[in-house]
Amino acid sequence: NAGVTQTPKFQVLKTGQSMTLQCAQDMNHNSMYWYRQDPGMGLRLIYYSASEGTTDKGEVPNGYNVSRLNKREFSLRLESAAPSQTSVYFCAIPGSTKKHEQYFGPGTRLTVT
Amino acid sequence: QKEVEQNSGPLSVPEGAIASLNCTYSDRGSQSFFWYRQYSGKSPELIMSIYSNGDKEDGRFTAQLNKASQYVSLLIRDSQPSDSATYLCAVNARGGGSYIPTFGRGTSLIVHP
């Protein structure tokens, strides 16, 4: 997953706690994406950013906020975590050869108890 | 609501056989189509992309696209146990400055020796 890094790899939160998932890319792409993946649900887009300073909602944005302060980093914040947010979170960027494809980071496995 | 449908499986095939994975999509404005492979506990990785009607071959993999019928398929020839994974179909439509992907829920493939 060289090119996209995510931190942390694992996290356990209690209901109501907050945290920020970090994503960074070194491929100089304008677009960045956040997905969640639940068993049997495939990948669902939470938010995406078409360029530095801009963000747009995806399919499942409720309960999340994002920040794209610079071209390299795109963070996802859970202000008040809920058990329904237990999931694996993937950050993605466009592929370097064909920009329509997606290239995924290693993921963050989040459990909310 | 843009939808991408896949049979969840599992699809079980013997080693050396052809595995056939299918995907249908609802948005006629879709412009690009992808197959990703995801091993358990790992992030998705792109294995095939297809943009125009017909077949596209890459090694043991063949992607087939029929825009009139709104389906895309993936054939894996000479299936190997190492092909056992979940295969995600993804379809892109243009949204503003970014290509917004919609993923299917994935088909689990098991190749048994």
CSV table of N, CA and C in Angstrom, one decimal, chain A:
chain,number,residue,atom,x,y,z
A,1,ASN,N,0.8,-1.2,0.0
A,1,ASN,CA,0.0,0.0,0.0
A,1,ASN,C,0.8,1.3,0.0
A,2,ALA,N,2.1,1.1,-0.6
A,2,ALA,CA,2.9,2.3,-0.7
A,2,ALA,C,2.2,3.4,-1.4
A,3,GLY,N,2.3,4.6,-1.0
A,3,GLY,CA,1.5,5.7,-1.6
A,3,GLY,C,0.4,6.2,-0.7
A,4,VAL,N,-0.2,5.4,0.0
A,4,VAL,CA,-1.3,5.8,0.9
A,4,VAL,C,-1.1,5.2,2.3
A,5,THR,N,-1.0,6.0,3.3
A,5,THR,CA,-0.8,5.5,4.7
A,5,THR,C,-2.0,5.9,5.5
A,6,GLN,N,-2.4,5.0,6.4
A,6,GLN,CA,-3.5,5.3,7.3
A,6,GLN,C,-3.0,5.0,8.8
A,7,THR,N,-3.4,5.8,9.7
A,7,THR,CA,-3.2,5.6,11.1
A,7,THR,C,-4.5,5.9,11.9
A,8,PRO,N,-4.8,5.2,13.0
A,8,PRO,CA,-4.0,4.0,13.4
A,8,PRO,C,-4.5,2.8,12.6
A,9,LYS,N,-3.9,1.6,12.8
A,9,LYS,CA,-4.3,0.4,12.2
A,9,LYS,C,-5.5,-0.2,12.9
A,10,PHE,N,-5.5,-0.1,14.2
A,10,PHE,CA,-6.6,-0.7,15.0
A,10,PHE,C,-6.9,0.4,16.1
A,11,GLN,N,-8.2,0.4,16.5
A,11,GLN,CA,-8.7,1.3,17.5
A,11,GLN,C,-9.9,0.8,18.1
A,12,VAL,N,-10.0,0.8,19.5
A,12,VAL,CA,-11.2,0.5,20.2
A,12,VAL,C,-11.6,1.7,20.9
A,13,LEU,N,-12.9,2.1,20.8
A,13,LEU,CA,-13.4,3.3,21.4
A,13,LEU,C,-14.7,2.9,22.2
A,14,LYS,N,-14.9,3.7,23.2
A,14,LYS,CA,-16.2,3.5,23.9
A,14,LYS,C,-17.2,4.5,23.3
A,15,THR,N,-18.5,4.1,23.4
A,15,THR,CA,-19.6,4.9,22.9
A,15,THR,C,-19.4,6.3,23.4
A,16,GLY,N,-19.5,7.3,22.5
A,16,GLY,CA,-19.4,8.7,22.9
A,16,GLY,C,-18.1,9.3,22.8
A,17,GLN,N,-17.0,8.5,22.7
A,17,GLN,CA,-15.7,9.0,22.5
A,17,GLN,C,-15.5,9.5,21.1
A,18,SER,N,-14.5,10.4,21.0
A,18,SER,CA,-14.2,10.9,19.6
A,18,SER,C,-12.8,10.5,19.2
A,19,MET,N,-12.6,10.5,17.9
A,19,MET,CA,-11.2,10.2,17.4
A,19,MET,C,-11.2,10.7,15.9
A,20,THR,N,-9.9,10.8,15.5
A,20,THR,CA,-9.7,11.2,14.1
A,20,THR,C,-8.8,10.1,13.4
A,21,LEU,N,-9.3,9.6,12.3
A,21,LEU,CA,-8.5,8.7,11.4
A,21,LEU,C,-7.8,9.5,10.4
A,22,GLN,N,-6.5,9.2,10.3
A,22,GLN,CA,-5.6,10.0,9.4
A,22,GLN,C,-5.3,9.2,8.2
A,23,CYS,N,-5.2,9.9,7.1
A,23,CYS,CA,-4.8,9.4,5.8
A,23,CYS,C,-3.9,10.3,5.1
A,24,ALA,N,-2.8,9.8,4.6
A,24,ALA,CA,-1.8,10.7,3.9
A,24,ALA,C,-1.4,10.0,2.6
A,25,GLN,N,-1.2,10.7,1.5
A,25,GLN,CA,-0.7,10.2,0.3
A,25,GLN,C,0.5,11.0,-0.2
A,26,ASP,N,1.3,10.2,-0.9
A,26,ASP,CA,2.5,10.9,-1.5
A,26,ASP,C,2.5,10.8,-3.0
A,27,MET,N,1.3,10.7,-3.6
A,27,MET,CA,1.2,10.6,-5.0
A,27,MET,C,0.8,11.8,-5.7
A,28,ASN,N,0.6,12.9,-4.9
A,28,ASN,CA,0.2,14.2,-5.5
A,28,ASN,C,-1.1,14.2,-6.2
A,29,HIS,N,-2.1,13.4,-5.8
A,29,HIS,CA,-3.4,13.4,-6.4
A,29,HIS,C,-4.3,14.5,-5.8
A,30,ASN,N,-5.2,15.0,-6.7
A,30,ASN,CA,-6.1,16.0,-6.2
A,30,ASN,C,-7.2,15.3,-5.3
A,31,SER,N,-7.7,14.2,-5.8
A,31,SER,CA,-8.8,13.5,-5.2
A,31,SER,C,-8.4,12.5,-4.1
A,32,MET,N,-9.2,12.5,-3.0
A,32,MET,CA,-9.0,11.5,-2.0
A,32,MET,C,-10.4,11.1,-1.5
A,33,TYR,N,-10.5,9.8,-1.0
A,33,TYR,CA,-11.8,9.3,-0.6
A,33,TYR,C,-11.7,8.5,0.7
A,34,TRP,N,-12.8,8.5,1.4
A,34,TRP,CA,-13.0,7.7,2.6
A,34,TRP,C,-14.2,6.7,2.5
A,35,TYR,N,-13.9,5.5,2.7
A,35,TYR,CA,-14.9,4.4,2.7
A,35,TYR,C,-15.0,3.7,4.0
A,36,ARG,N,-16.2,3.1,4.2
A,36,ARG,CA,-16.3,2.1,5.3
A,36,ARG,C,-16.7,0.8,4.7
A,37,GLN,N,-16.3,-0.3,5.3
A,37,GLN,CA,-16.6,-1.6,4.8
A,37,GLN,C,-17.1,-2.5,6.0
A,38,ASP,N,-18.4,-2.9,5.8
A,38,ASP,CA,-19.0,-3.8,6.8
A,38,ASP,C,-19.3,-5.1,6.2
A,39,PRO,N,-19.3,-6.2,7.0
A,39,PRO,CA,-19.5,-7.5,6.5
A,39,PRO,C,-20.8,-7.6,5.6
A,40,GLY,N,-20.6,-8.1,4.4
A,40,GLY,CA,-21.8,-8.2,3.5
A,40,GLY,C,-22.3,-7.0,2.9
A,41,MET,N,-21.6,-5.8,3.2
A,41,MET,CA,-22.1,-4.5,2.7
A,41,MET,C,-21.2,-3.9,1.6
A,42,GLY,N,-20.1,-4.5,1.3
A,42,GLY,CA,-19.2,-3.9,0.3
A,42,GLY,C,-18.6,-2.7,0.9
A,43,LEU,N,-18.1,-1.8,0.0
A,43,LEU,CA,-17.5,-0.6,0.3
A,43,LEU,C,-18.5,0.6,0.1
A,44,ARG,N,-18.7,1.4,1.1
A,44,ARG,CA,-19.6,2.5,1.0
A,44,ARG,C,-18.8,3.8,1.2
A,45,LEU,N,-19.1,4.8,0.3
A,45,LEU,CA,-18.3,6.0,0.3
A,45,LEU,C,-18.9,6.9,1.4
A,46,ILE,N,-18.0,7.4,2.3
A,46,ILE,CA,-18.4,8.3,3.3
A,46,ILE,C,-18.3,9.8,2.9
A,47,TYR,N,-17.1,10.2,2.5
A,47,TYR,CA,-16.8,11.5,2.0
A,47,TYR,C,-15.8,11.4,0.9
A,48,TYR,N,-15.7,12.4,0.1
A,48,TYR,CA,-14.6,12.5,-0.8
A,48,TYR,C,-14.2,13.9,-1.0
A,49,SER,N,-13.0,14.1,-1.5
A,49,SER,CA,-12.4,15.5,-1.7
A,49,SER,C,-11.8,15.5,-3.1
A,50,ALA,N,-12.4,16.4,-3.9
A,50,ALA,CA,-11.9,16.6,-5.3
A,50,ALA,C,-10.6,17.4,-5.3
A,51,SER,N,-10.4,18.2,-4.3
A,51,SER,CA,-9.2,19.0,-4.3
A,51,SER,C,-8.9,19.6,-2.9
A,52,GLU,N,-7.8,20.1,-2.7
A,52,GLU,CA,-7.4,20.7,-1.4
A,52,GLU,C,-8.5,21.7,-1.0
A,53,GLY,N,-9.0,21.6,0.2
A,53,GLY,CA,-9.9,22.6,0.7
A,53,GLY,C,-11.4,22.3,0.4
A,54,THR,N,-11.7,21.3,-0.4
A,54,THR,CA,-13.0,21.0,-0.8
A,54,THR,C,-13.4,19.5,-0.4
A,55,THR,N,-14.6,19.4,0.1
A,55,THR,CA,-15.1,18.0,0.5
A,55,THR,C,-16.6,17.9,0.1
A,56,ASP,N,-17.0,16.7,-0.2
A,56,ASP,CA,-18.4,16.4,-0.5
A,56,ASP,C,-18.8,15.1,0.1
A,57,LYS,N,-20.1,15.1,0.4
A,57,LYS,CA,-20.7,13.9,1.0
A,57,LYS,C,-20.8,12.7,0.0
A,58,GLY,N,-20.6,11.5,0.6
A,58,GLY,CA,-20.9,10.3,-0.2
A,58,GLY,C,-22.2,9.7,0.2
A,59,GLU,N,-22.2,8.4,0.2
A,59,GLU,CA,-23.5,7.7,0.5
A,59,GLU,C,-23.8,7.7,2.0
A,60,VAL,N,-22.8,7.6,2.9
A,60,VAL,CA,-23.1,7.4,4.3
A,60,VAL,C,-22.3,8.4,5.1
A,61,PRO,N,-22.6,9.8,5.0
A,61,PRO,CA,-21.8,10.8,5.7
A,61,PRO,C,-22.2,11.0,7.2
A,62,ASN,N,-23.4,10.6,7.6
A,62,ASN,CA,-23.9,10.9,8.9
A,62,ASN,C,-23.0,10.4,10.0
A,63,GLY,N,-22.7,11.2,11.0
A,63,GLY,CA,-21.9,10.9,12.1
A,63,GLY,C,-20.4,11.1,11.9
A,64,TYR,N,-20.0,11.6,10.7
A,64,TYR,CA,-18.6,11.8,10.4
A,64,TYR,C,-18.4,13.3,9.9
A,65,ASN,N,-17.2,13.7,10.1
A,65,ASN,CA,-16.7,15.0,9.5
A,65,ASN,C,-15.4,14.7,8.9
A,66,VAL,N,-15.0,15.5,7.9
A,66,VAL,CA,-13.7,15.4,7.3
A,66,VAL,C,-13.0,16.7,7.1
A,67,SER,N,-11.7,16.6,6.9
A,67,SER,CA,-10.9,17.8,6.7
A,67,SER,C,-9.9,17.5,5.7
A,68,ARG,N,-9.7,18.5,4.7
A,68,ARG,CA,-8.7,18.4,3.7
A,68,ARG,C,-8.0,19.7,3.7
A,69,LEU,N,-7.0,19.8,4.6
A,69,LEU,CA,-6.3,21.1,4.8
A,69,LEU,C,-5.2,21.3,3.8
A,70,ASN,N,-4.7,20.2,3.3
A,70,ASN,CA,-3.6,20.3,2.3
A,70,ASN,C,-3.8,19.1,1.3
A,71,LYS,N,-3.0,19.1,0.3
A,71,LYS,CA,-3.2,18.2,-0.8
A,71,LYS,C,-2.8,16.8,-0.3
A,72,ARG,N,-1.9,16.6,0.7
A,72,ARG,CA,-1.4,15.3,1.1
A,72,ARG,C,-2.3,14.6,2.0
A,73,GLU,N,-3.1,15.3,2.9
A,73,GLU,CA,-3.8,14.7,4.0
A,73,GLU,C,-5.3,14.8,3.9
A,74,PHE,N,-6.0,13.8,4.3
A,74,PHE,CA,-7.5,13.8,4.4
A,74,PHE,C,-7.9,13.0,5.6
A,75,SER,N,-8.4,13.7,6.6
A,75,SER,CA,-8.7,13.1,7.9
A,75,SER,C,-10.2,12.9,8.0
A,76,LEU,N,-10.6,11.9,8.8
A,76,LEU,CA,-12.0,11.5,9.1
A,76,LEU,C,-12.2,11.5,10.6
A,77,ARG,N,-13.2,12.3,11.0
A,77,ARG,CA,-13.4,12.5,12.5
A,77,ARG,C,-14.7,11.9,12.9
A,78,LEU,N,-14.7,11.2,14.0
A,78,LEU,CA,-15.9,10.7,14.6
A,78,LEU,C,-16.1,11.5,15.9
A,79,GLU,N,-17.1,12.4,16.0
A,79,GLU,CA,-17.2,13.3,17.1
A,79,GLU,C,-17.7,12.6,18.3
A,80,SER,N,-18.7,11.7,18.1
A,80,SER,CA,-19.3,10.9,19.2
A,80,SER,C,-19.6,9.5,18.7
A,81,ALA,N,-18.6,8.6,18.9
A,81,ALA,CA,-18.6,7.3,18.3
A,81,ALA,C,-19.9,6.5,18.8
A,82,ALA,N,-20.4,5.7,17.9
A,82,ALA,CA,-21.5,4.8,18.1
A,82,ALA,C,-21.2,3.4,17.7
A,83,PRO,N,-21.8,2.4,18.3
A,83,PRO,CA,-21.5,1.0,17.9
A,83,PRO,C,-21.7,0.8,16.5
A,84,SER,N,-22.7,1.5,15.8
A,84,SER,CA,-23.0,1.3,14.4
A,84,SER,C,-21.8,1.8,13.5
A,85,GLN,N,-20.8,2.5,14.1
A,85,GLN,CA,-19.7,2.9,13.4
A,85,GLN,C,-18.5,1.9,13.5
A,86,THR,N,-18.7,0.8,14.1
A,86,THR,CA,-17.8,-0.3,14.1
A,86,THR,C,-17.6,-0.8,12.7
A,87,SER,N,-16.4,-0.7,12.1
A,87,SER,CA,-16.2,-1.0,10.7
A,87,SER,C,-14.7,-1.0,10.4
A,88,VAL,N,-14.4,-1.3,9.2
A,88,VAL,CA,-13.1,-1.1,8.6
A,88,VAL,C,-13.1,0.1,7.7
A,89,TYR,N,-12.2,1.0,7.9
A,89,TYR,CA,-12.2,2.3,7.2
A,89,TYR,C,-11.0,2.3,6.2
A,90,PHE,N,-11.3,2.6,5.0
A,90,PHE,CA,-10.3,2.6,4.0
A,90,PHE,C,-10.3,4.0,3.4
A,91,CYS,N,-9.0,4.5,3.2
A,91,CYS,CA,-8.8,5.8,2.5
A,91,CYS,C,-8.3,5.3,1.1
A,92,ALA,N,-8.7,6.1,0.1
A,92,ALA,CA,-8.3,5.8,-1.3
A,92,ALA,C,-7.9,7.0,-2.1
A,93,ILE,N,-7.1,6.8,-3.1
A,93,ILE,CA,-6.8,7.8,-4.1
A,93,ILE,C,-6.9,7.3,-5.5
A,94,PRO,N,-7.0,8.1,-6.5
A,94,PRO,CA,-7.0,7.6,-7.9
A,94,PRO,C,-5.7,6.8,-8.2
A,95,GLY,N,-5.8,5.8,-9.1
A,95,GLY,CA,-4.7,5.1,-9.5
A,95,GLY,C,-3.8,6.0,-10.3
A,96,SER,N,-2.5,5.7,-10.4
A,96,SER,CA,-1.6,6.5,-11.1
A,96,SER,C,-1.6,6.4,-12.6
A,97,THR,N,-2.0,5.3,-13.1
A,97,THR,CA,-2.0,5.1,-14.5
A,97,THR,C,-3.3,5.5,-15.1
A,98,LYS,N,-4.4,5.1,-14.6
A,98,LYS,CA,-5.7,5.5,-15.1
A,98,LYS,C,-6.5,6.2,-13.9
A,99,LYS,N,-6.8,7.4,-14.0
A,99,LYS,CA,-7.3,8.1,-12.8
A,99,LYS,C,-8.7,7.7,-12.4
A,100,HIS,N,-9.4,6.8,-13.1
A,100,HIS,CA,-10.7,6.4,-12.7
A,100,HIS,C,-10.6,5.3,-11.7
A,101,GLU,N,-9.5,4.6,-11.6
A,101,GLU,CA,-9.4,3.5,-10.7
A,101,GLU,C,-9.1,4.0,-9.3
A,102,GLN,N,-9.3,3.1,-8.3
A,102,GLN,CA,-9.0,3.5,-6.9
A,102,GLN,C,-7.8,2.7,-6.4
A,103,TYR,N,-7.0,3.3,-5.6
A,103,TYR,CA,-5.9,2.7,-4.9
A,103,TYR,C,-6.1,2.9,-3.4
A,104,PHE,N,-6.1,1.8,-2.7
A,104,PHE,CA,-6.6,1.8,-1.3
A,104,PHE,C,-5.4,1.8,-0.3
A,105,GLY,N,-5.6,2.5,0.8
A,105,GLY,CA,-4.7,2.3,1.9
A,105,GLY,C,-4.9,1.0,2.7
A,106,PRO,N,-4.1,0.7,3.7
A,106,PRO,CA,-4.2,-0.6,4.4
A,106,PRO,C,-5.4,-0.7,5.3
A,107,GLY,N,-6.1,0.4,5.6
A,107,GLY,CA,-7.3,0.3,6.4
A,107,GLY,C,-7.1,0.5,7.9
A,108,THR,N,-8.1,1.0,8.6
A,108,THR,CA,-8.2,1.1,10.0
A,108,THR,C,-9.4,0.3,10.5
A,109,ARG,N,-9.1,-0.6,11.4
A,109,ARG,CA,-10.2,-1.5,12.0
A,109,ARG,C,-10.6,-0.8,13.3
A,110,LEU,N,-11.9,-0.3,13.3
A,110,LEU,CA,-12.4,0.4,14.4
A,110,LEU,C,-13.5,-0.4,15.1
A,111,THR,N,-13.4,-0.5,16.4
A,111,THR,CA,-14.5,-1.2,17.2
A,111,THR,C,-15.0,-0.2,18.2
A,112,VAL,N,-16.3,0.0,18.2
A,112,VAL,CA,-16.9,0.9,19.2
A,112,VAL,C,-17.8,0.0,20.1
A,113,THR,N,-17.5,0.1,21.4
A,113,THR,CA,-18.2,-0.8,22.4
A,113,THR,C,-19.2,0.0,23.2
